[in-house]
XYZ file of C-alpha atoms in Angstrom:
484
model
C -8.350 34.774 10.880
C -10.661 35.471 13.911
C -8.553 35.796 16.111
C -8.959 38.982 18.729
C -8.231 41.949 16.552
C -5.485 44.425 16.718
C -1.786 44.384 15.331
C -0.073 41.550 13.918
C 2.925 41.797 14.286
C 4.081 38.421 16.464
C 6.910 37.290 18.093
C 8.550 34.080 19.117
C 11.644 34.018 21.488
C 13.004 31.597 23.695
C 13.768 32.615 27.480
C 14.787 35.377 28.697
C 12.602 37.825 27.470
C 12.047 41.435 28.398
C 10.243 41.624 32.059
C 7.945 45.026 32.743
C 6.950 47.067 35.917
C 4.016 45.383 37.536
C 0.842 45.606 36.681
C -1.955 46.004 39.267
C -2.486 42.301 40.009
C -5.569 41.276 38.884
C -7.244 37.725 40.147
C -7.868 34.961 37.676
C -9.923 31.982 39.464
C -11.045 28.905 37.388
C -14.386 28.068 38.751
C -15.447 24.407 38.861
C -19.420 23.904 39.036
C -18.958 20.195 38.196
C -21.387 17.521 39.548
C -19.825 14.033 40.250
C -22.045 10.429 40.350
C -20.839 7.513 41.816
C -20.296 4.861 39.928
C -21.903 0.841 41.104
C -22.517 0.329 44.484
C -19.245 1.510 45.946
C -17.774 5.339 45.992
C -16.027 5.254 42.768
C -16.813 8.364 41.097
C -18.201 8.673 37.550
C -16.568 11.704 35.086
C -17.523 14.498 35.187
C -19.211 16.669 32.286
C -17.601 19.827 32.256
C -15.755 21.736 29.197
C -13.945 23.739 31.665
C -12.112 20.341 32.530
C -10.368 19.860 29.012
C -8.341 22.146 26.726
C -9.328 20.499 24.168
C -13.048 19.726 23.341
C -15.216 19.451 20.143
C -17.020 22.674 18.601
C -20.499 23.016 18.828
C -22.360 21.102 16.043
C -23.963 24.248 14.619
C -19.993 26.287 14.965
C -19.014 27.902 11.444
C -15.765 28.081 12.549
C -13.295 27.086 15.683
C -9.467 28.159 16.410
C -7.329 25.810 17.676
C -4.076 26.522 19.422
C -0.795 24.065 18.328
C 2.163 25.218 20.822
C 4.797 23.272 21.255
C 7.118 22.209 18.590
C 10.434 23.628 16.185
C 10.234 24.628 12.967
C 13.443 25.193 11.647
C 16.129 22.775 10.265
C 18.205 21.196 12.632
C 14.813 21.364 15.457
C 14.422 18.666 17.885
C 10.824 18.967 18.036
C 9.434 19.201 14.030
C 5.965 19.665 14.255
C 3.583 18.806 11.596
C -0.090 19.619 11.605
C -3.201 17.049 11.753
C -6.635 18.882 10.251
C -9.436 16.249 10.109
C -12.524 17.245 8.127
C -15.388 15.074 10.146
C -18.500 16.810 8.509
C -20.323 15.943 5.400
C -19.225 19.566 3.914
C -15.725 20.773 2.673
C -13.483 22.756 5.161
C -11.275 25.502 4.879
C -8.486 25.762 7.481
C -6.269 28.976 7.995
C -3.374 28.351 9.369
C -1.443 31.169 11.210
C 2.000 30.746 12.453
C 4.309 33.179 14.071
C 7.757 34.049 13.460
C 10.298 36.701 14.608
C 13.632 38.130 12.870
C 17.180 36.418 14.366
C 17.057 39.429 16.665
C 13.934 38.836 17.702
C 12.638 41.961 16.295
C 8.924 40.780 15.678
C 7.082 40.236 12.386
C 4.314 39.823 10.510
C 2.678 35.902 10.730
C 3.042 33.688 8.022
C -0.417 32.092 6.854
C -1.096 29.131 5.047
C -4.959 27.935 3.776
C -5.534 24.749 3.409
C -8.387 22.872 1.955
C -9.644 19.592 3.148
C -12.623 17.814 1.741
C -16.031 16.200 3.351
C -14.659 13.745 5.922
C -10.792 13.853 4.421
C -7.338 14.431 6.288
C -4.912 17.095 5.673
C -1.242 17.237 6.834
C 1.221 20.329 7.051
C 4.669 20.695 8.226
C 4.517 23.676 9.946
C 9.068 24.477 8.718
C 6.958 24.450 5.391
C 5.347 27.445 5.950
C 7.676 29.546 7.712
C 11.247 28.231 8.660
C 11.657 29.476 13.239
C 12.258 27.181 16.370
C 9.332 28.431 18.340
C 6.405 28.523 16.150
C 2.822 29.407 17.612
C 0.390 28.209 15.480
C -3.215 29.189 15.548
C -5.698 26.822 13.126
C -9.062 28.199 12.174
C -11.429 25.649 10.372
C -14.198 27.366 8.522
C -17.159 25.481 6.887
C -17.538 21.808 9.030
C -16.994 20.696 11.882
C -13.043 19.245 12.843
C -9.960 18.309 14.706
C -6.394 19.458 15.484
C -3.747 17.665 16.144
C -0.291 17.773 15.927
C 3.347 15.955 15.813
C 6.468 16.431 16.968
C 9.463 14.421 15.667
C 12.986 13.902 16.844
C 14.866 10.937 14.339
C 12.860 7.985 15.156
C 10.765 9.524 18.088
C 7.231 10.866 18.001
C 5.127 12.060 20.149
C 1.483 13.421 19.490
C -1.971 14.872 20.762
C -4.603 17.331 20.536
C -4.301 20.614 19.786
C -6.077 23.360 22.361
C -8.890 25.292 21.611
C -9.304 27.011 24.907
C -6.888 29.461 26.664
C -6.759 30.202 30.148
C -5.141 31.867 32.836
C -3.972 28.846 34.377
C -2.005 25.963 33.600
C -1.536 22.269 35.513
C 1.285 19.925 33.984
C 2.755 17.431 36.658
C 4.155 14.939 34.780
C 7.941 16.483 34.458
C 11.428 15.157 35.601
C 14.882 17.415 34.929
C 16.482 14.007 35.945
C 19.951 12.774 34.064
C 19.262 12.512 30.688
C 16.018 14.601 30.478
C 15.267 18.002 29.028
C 12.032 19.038 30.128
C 10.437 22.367 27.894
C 7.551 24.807 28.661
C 5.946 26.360 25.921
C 3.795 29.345 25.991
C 1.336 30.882 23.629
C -0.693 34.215 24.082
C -3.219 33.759 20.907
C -4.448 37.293 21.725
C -4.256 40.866 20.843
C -2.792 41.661 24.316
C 0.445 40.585 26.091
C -0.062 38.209 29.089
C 1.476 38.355 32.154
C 2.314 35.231 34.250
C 4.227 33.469 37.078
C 5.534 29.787 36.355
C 5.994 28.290 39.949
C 7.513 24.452 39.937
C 6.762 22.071 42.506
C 8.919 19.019 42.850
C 10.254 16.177 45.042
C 12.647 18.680 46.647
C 10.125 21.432 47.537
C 8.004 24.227 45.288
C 10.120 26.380 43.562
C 9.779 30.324 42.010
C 12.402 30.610 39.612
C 12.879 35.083 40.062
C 13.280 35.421 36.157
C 9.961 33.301 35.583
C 7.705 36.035 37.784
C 5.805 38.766 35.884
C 7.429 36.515 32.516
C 5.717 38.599 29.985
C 4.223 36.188 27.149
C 3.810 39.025 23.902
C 0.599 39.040 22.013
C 0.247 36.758 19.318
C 3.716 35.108 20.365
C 5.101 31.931 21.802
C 7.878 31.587 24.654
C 9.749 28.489 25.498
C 11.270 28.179 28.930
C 13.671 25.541 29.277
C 12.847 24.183 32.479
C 15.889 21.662 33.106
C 17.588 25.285 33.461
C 15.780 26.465 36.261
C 15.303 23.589 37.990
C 18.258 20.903 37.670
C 18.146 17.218 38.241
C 14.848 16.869 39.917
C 12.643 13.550 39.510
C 9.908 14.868 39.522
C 8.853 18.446 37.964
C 5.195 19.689 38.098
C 4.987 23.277 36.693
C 1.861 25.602 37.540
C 1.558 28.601 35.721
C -0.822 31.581 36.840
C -1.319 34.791 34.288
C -1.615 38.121 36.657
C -3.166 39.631 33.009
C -4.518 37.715 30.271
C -4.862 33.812 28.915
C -2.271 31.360 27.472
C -2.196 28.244 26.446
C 0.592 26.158 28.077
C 1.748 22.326 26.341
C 4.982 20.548 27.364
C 7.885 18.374 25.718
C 10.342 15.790 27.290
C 13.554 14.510 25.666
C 15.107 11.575 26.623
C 18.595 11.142 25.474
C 19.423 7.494 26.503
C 22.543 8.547 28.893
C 20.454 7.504 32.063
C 18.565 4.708 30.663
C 15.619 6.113 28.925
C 14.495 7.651 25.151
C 11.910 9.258 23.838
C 9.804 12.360 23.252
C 6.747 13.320 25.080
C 4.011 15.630 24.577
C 1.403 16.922 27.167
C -1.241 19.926 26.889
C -1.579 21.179 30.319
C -4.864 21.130 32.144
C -6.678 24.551 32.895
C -7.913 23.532 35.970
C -7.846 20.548 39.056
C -9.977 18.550 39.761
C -11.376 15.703 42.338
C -11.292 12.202 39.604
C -9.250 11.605 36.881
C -9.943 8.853 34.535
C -7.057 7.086 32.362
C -8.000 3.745 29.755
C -4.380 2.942 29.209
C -2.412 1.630 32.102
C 1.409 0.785 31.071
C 1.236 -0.789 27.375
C 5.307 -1.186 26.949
C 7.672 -3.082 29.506
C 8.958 -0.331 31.463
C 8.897 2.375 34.363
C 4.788 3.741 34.683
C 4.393 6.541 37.365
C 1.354 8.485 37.928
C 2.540 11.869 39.043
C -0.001 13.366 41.543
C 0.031 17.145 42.248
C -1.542 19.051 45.042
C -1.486 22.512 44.313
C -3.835 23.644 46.885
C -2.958 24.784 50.696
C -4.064 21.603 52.147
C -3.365 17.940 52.309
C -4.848 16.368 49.925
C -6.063 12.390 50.433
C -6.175 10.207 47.140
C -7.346 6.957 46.409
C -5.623 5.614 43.586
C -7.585 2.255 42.002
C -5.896 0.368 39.208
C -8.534 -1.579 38.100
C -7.000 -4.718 36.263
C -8.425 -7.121 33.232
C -10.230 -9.605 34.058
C -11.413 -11.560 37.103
C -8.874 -10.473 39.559
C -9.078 -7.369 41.829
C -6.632 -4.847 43.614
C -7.890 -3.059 46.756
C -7.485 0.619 45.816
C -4.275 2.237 47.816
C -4.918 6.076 49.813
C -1.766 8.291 49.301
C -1.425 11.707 51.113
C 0.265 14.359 48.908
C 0.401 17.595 51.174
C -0.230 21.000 50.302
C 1.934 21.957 47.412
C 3.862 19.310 46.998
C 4.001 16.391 43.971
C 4.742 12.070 44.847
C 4.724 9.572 42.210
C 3.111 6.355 42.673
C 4.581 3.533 41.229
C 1.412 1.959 38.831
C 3.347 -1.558 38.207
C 4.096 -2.128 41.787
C 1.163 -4.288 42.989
C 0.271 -5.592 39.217
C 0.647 -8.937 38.159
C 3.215 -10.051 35.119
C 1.489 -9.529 32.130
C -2.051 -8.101 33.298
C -3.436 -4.805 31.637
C -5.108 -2.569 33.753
C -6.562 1.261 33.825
C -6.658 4.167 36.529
C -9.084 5.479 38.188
C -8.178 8.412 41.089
C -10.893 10.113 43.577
C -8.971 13.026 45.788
C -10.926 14.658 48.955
C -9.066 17.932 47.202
C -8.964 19.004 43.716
C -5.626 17.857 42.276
C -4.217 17.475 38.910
C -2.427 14.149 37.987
C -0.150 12.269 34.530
C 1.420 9.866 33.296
C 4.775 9.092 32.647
C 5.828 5.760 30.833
C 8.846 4.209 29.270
C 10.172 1.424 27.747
C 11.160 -0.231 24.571
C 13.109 2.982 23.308
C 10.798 5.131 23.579
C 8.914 7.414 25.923
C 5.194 8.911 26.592
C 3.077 11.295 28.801
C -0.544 11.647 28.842
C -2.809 13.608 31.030
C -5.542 11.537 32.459
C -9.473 12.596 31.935
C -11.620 14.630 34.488
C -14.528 14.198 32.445
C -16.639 11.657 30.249
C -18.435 12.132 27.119
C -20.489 9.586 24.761
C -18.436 10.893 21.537
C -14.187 10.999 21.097
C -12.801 11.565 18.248
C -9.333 11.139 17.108
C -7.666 12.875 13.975
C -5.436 9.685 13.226
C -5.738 6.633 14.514
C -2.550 5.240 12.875
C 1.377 6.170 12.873
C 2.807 4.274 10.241
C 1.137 0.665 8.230
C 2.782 -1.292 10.645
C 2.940 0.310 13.680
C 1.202 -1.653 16.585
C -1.822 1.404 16.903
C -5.029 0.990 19.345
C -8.128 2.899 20.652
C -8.473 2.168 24.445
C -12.306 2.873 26.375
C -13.330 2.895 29.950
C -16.379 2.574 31.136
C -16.603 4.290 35.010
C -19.438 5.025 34.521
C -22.486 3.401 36.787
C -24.294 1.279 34.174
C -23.077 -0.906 31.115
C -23.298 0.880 27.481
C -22.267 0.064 23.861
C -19.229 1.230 22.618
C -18.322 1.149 18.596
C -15.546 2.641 16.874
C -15.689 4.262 13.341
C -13.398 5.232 10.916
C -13.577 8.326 9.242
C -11.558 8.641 5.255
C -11.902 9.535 1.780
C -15.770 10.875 2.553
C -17.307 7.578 4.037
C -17.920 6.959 7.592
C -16.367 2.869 7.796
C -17.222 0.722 11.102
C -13.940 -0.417 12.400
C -15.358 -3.265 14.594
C -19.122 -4.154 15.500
C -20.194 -2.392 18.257
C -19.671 -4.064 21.971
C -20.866 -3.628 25.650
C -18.630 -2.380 28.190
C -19.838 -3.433 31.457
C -19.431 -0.634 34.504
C -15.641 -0.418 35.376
C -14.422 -2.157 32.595
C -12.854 -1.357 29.475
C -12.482 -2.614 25.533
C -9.178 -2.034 23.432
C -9.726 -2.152 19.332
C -6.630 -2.940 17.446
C -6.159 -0.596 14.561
C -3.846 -2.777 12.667
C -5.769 -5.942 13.113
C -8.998 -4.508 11.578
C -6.414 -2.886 9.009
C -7.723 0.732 9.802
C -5.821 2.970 7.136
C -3.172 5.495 7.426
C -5.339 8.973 7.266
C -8.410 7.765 9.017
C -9.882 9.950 11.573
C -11.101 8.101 14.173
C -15.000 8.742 16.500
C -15.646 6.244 19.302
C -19.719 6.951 20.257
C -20.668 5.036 23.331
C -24.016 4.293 25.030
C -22.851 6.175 28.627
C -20.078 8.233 29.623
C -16.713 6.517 29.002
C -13.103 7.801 28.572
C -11.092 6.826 25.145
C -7.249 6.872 24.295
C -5.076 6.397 21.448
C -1.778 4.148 22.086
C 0.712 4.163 19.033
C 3.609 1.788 19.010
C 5.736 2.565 16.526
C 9.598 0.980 17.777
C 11.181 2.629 19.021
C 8.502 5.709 19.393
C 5.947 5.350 21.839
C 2.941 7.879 22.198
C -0.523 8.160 23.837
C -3.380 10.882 23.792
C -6.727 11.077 25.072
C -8.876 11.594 22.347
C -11.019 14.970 21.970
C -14.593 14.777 23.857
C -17.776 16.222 22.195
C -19.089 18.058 25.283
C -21.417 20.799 25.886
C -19.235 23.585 25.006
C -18.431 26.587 27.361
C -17.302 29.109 24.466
């Protein structure tokens, strides 16, 4: 594989882990050069179009190959996570995919990675289970696709529970991922990957409705090359409602995704599944308000050293408007903002959120058995793509678009299976600020189909899965001007 050269051996452990002198500290800033329209008349921002924004983005047309980075999950039997693999072939040539996982002994002595090729054909779907290549609970898997251009994704399963989303294909040195609670009944798990021929170095701070915290044992956590740690945060920080975790590499890049159980003693199931966000930023963009009767928060976090003023506008279906509400989150701190509490009964709506300071912000929704967390958009593209659309034949499955952009555009979805490119529904105009839902098992849209929305402006697009009692949403994967 291409990954960066040197040994491989590779590790995978689960907190503690072996801690080292200090290295001289070296400073890791994410630059943000991203220009921001306003959208209609008013001062409703339009996304951004910035790779740096997104972990995961599309390769370059003219790419021979792309690695993708798959981090959280188990792969052994008796895991609470299972994680299974999602390689969708979207070009008009045959792909190969090598597929890289790492492993370590009981002991965790490390070893060599167990590989896996697989071979998908001209706009076709493969599927792995990552226990069948190599059976170890904290498997980092690294997916190369050679030969035409694809997507990643991945699932994690628990019984009945699934969650789902995108794969990375950028590491960084820092991580954002808000939406968290160590509340009764929830386990809340960090996962880290270093991809790379050199061990990284980081410090996980948490910041929550009690105050930031610094866990000792999480500063200078060394992340071995080519290895995954898991951190189980509800053991560092206990029975919090709200858990945002920041994580800053001193040496190196990582790539940082994170899990939720619920286990029903407090009122809620489910398993989530969030890749973090590399960076902050001023508007975040989310198609999906709640889609299942229960709790929807919007977790704001403000990791910066000042206040930070944000205008949260749920922007409802229909005729009838909301004013948009201001809430202060001050320097370093998280609030949740309750999305359902000024929504009429039965009313779908999406989010829109314009800060004065770059923040990071996600979702956390419940309801029906089930559970979900998705990480809103800081950026727009004319092209998503999706490496399933569908969970099961009968699961309730949809594609959700905004539109905040300034003008109206076209927005039609395709399907993508079995080497044909299929319309899914004839293509429709999304006026500014509005948005269009296609239901997947009304146009009977096929288990294995990847999935492209292609719109006429800048819009945002999601994928809700229903599946009783598993819930899951994910933004799709935006075909961007890449960064590298």
């Amino acid at each position: 594989m291409s990954t960066p050269a040197d040994p491989s051996t590779a590790t995978a452990t689960t907190r503690p882990v072996r801690r080292r002198p200090l290295l001289a500290f070296v400073a890791l800033v994410l630059i943000i050069a991203a220009a921001f329209a306003f959208a209609g008349s008013g001062s409703s921002p339009a996304p951004a179009r910035a790779p740096a924004l997104a972990a995961a983005t599309m390769p370059p047309s003219d790419a021979r190959s792309s690695a993708w980075y798959c981090v959280a999950g188990t792969a052994n039997r008796g895991g609470t996570a299972d994680e299974t693999l999602v390689v969708a072939n979207v070009g008009d040539r045959p792909l190969r995919a090598d597929v890289e996982v790492t492993t370590a002994t009981a002991t965790g002595a490390a070893t060599a990675p167990v590989r896996r090729r697989l071979d998908v054909a001209a706009r076709g779907q493969a599927r792995l289970r990552v226990g069948d290549v190599v059976a170890t609970p904290n498997p980092g898997v690294v997916v190369e696709t050679i030969g035409s251009p694809a997507i990643v994704e991945h699932e994690i399963r628990n019984g009945a529970q699934l969650a789902a989303g995108p794969c990375a294909r950028h590491a960084s040195p820092g991580w954002y991922l808000p939406a968290g609670t160590t509340a009764k009944g929830a386990l809340q798990t960090l996962a880290l990957f270093d991809p790379f021929g050199d061990d990284a170095i980081v410090d996980v701070t948490f910041l929550t409705d009690g105050g930031p915290l610094s866990p000792e044992d999480l500063q200078g956590l060394v992340v071995p090359r080519r290895s995954r740690v898991t951190v189980p945060v509800h053991d560092e920080v206990r029975r919090r409602t709200i858990v945002a975790t920041m994580v800053q590499a001193r040496v190196g890049r990582v790539v940082a995704e994170q899990s939720l159980a619920f286990d029903g003693t407090a009122g809620r199931s489910g398993l989530t599944l969030a890749l973090g966000s590399p960076t902050t930023a001023t508007d975040w963009f989310l198609p999906a308000g709640s889609f299942v009767r229960g709790p929807d928060t919007m977790t704001l976090m403000n990791p910066s050293d000042a206040t930070a003023s944000v205008t949260v506008e749920v922007v409802l279906d229909g005729a009838a408007n909301l004013s948009p509400q201001t809430v202060a989150v001050p320097d370093h701190s998280v609030t949740n903002v309750d999305l359902l509490a000024r929504v009429p009964a039965n009313i779908s709506f999406w989010v829109r959120l314009h800060a004065d300071n770059p923040i990071v912000a996600g979702q956390l929704t419940s309801g029906g058995g089930g559970a979900t967390t998705v990480m809103p958009s800081a950026l727009g593209a004319r092209r998503w793509w999706f490496a399933f659309g569908r969970v099961t034949d009968v699961s309730a499955d949809s594609i959700i678009v905004a539109n905040p952009s300034s003008r109206a555009g076209s927005v039609r979805l395709d399907a993508v299976r079995g080497g044909t490119v299929t319309p899914v529904a004839t293509a429709r105009t999304v006026a500014p600020g509005a948005r269009t839902s296609f239901d997947l098992r009304a146009a009977r849209v096929p288990t294995g189909a990847a999935l492209v929305v292609t719109a006429g402006t800048d819009v945002v697009a999601e994928r809700v899965n229903l599946a009783a009692p598993a819930i899951t949403a994910a933004l799709g994967v935006p075909d961007v001007p890449d960064a590298g």
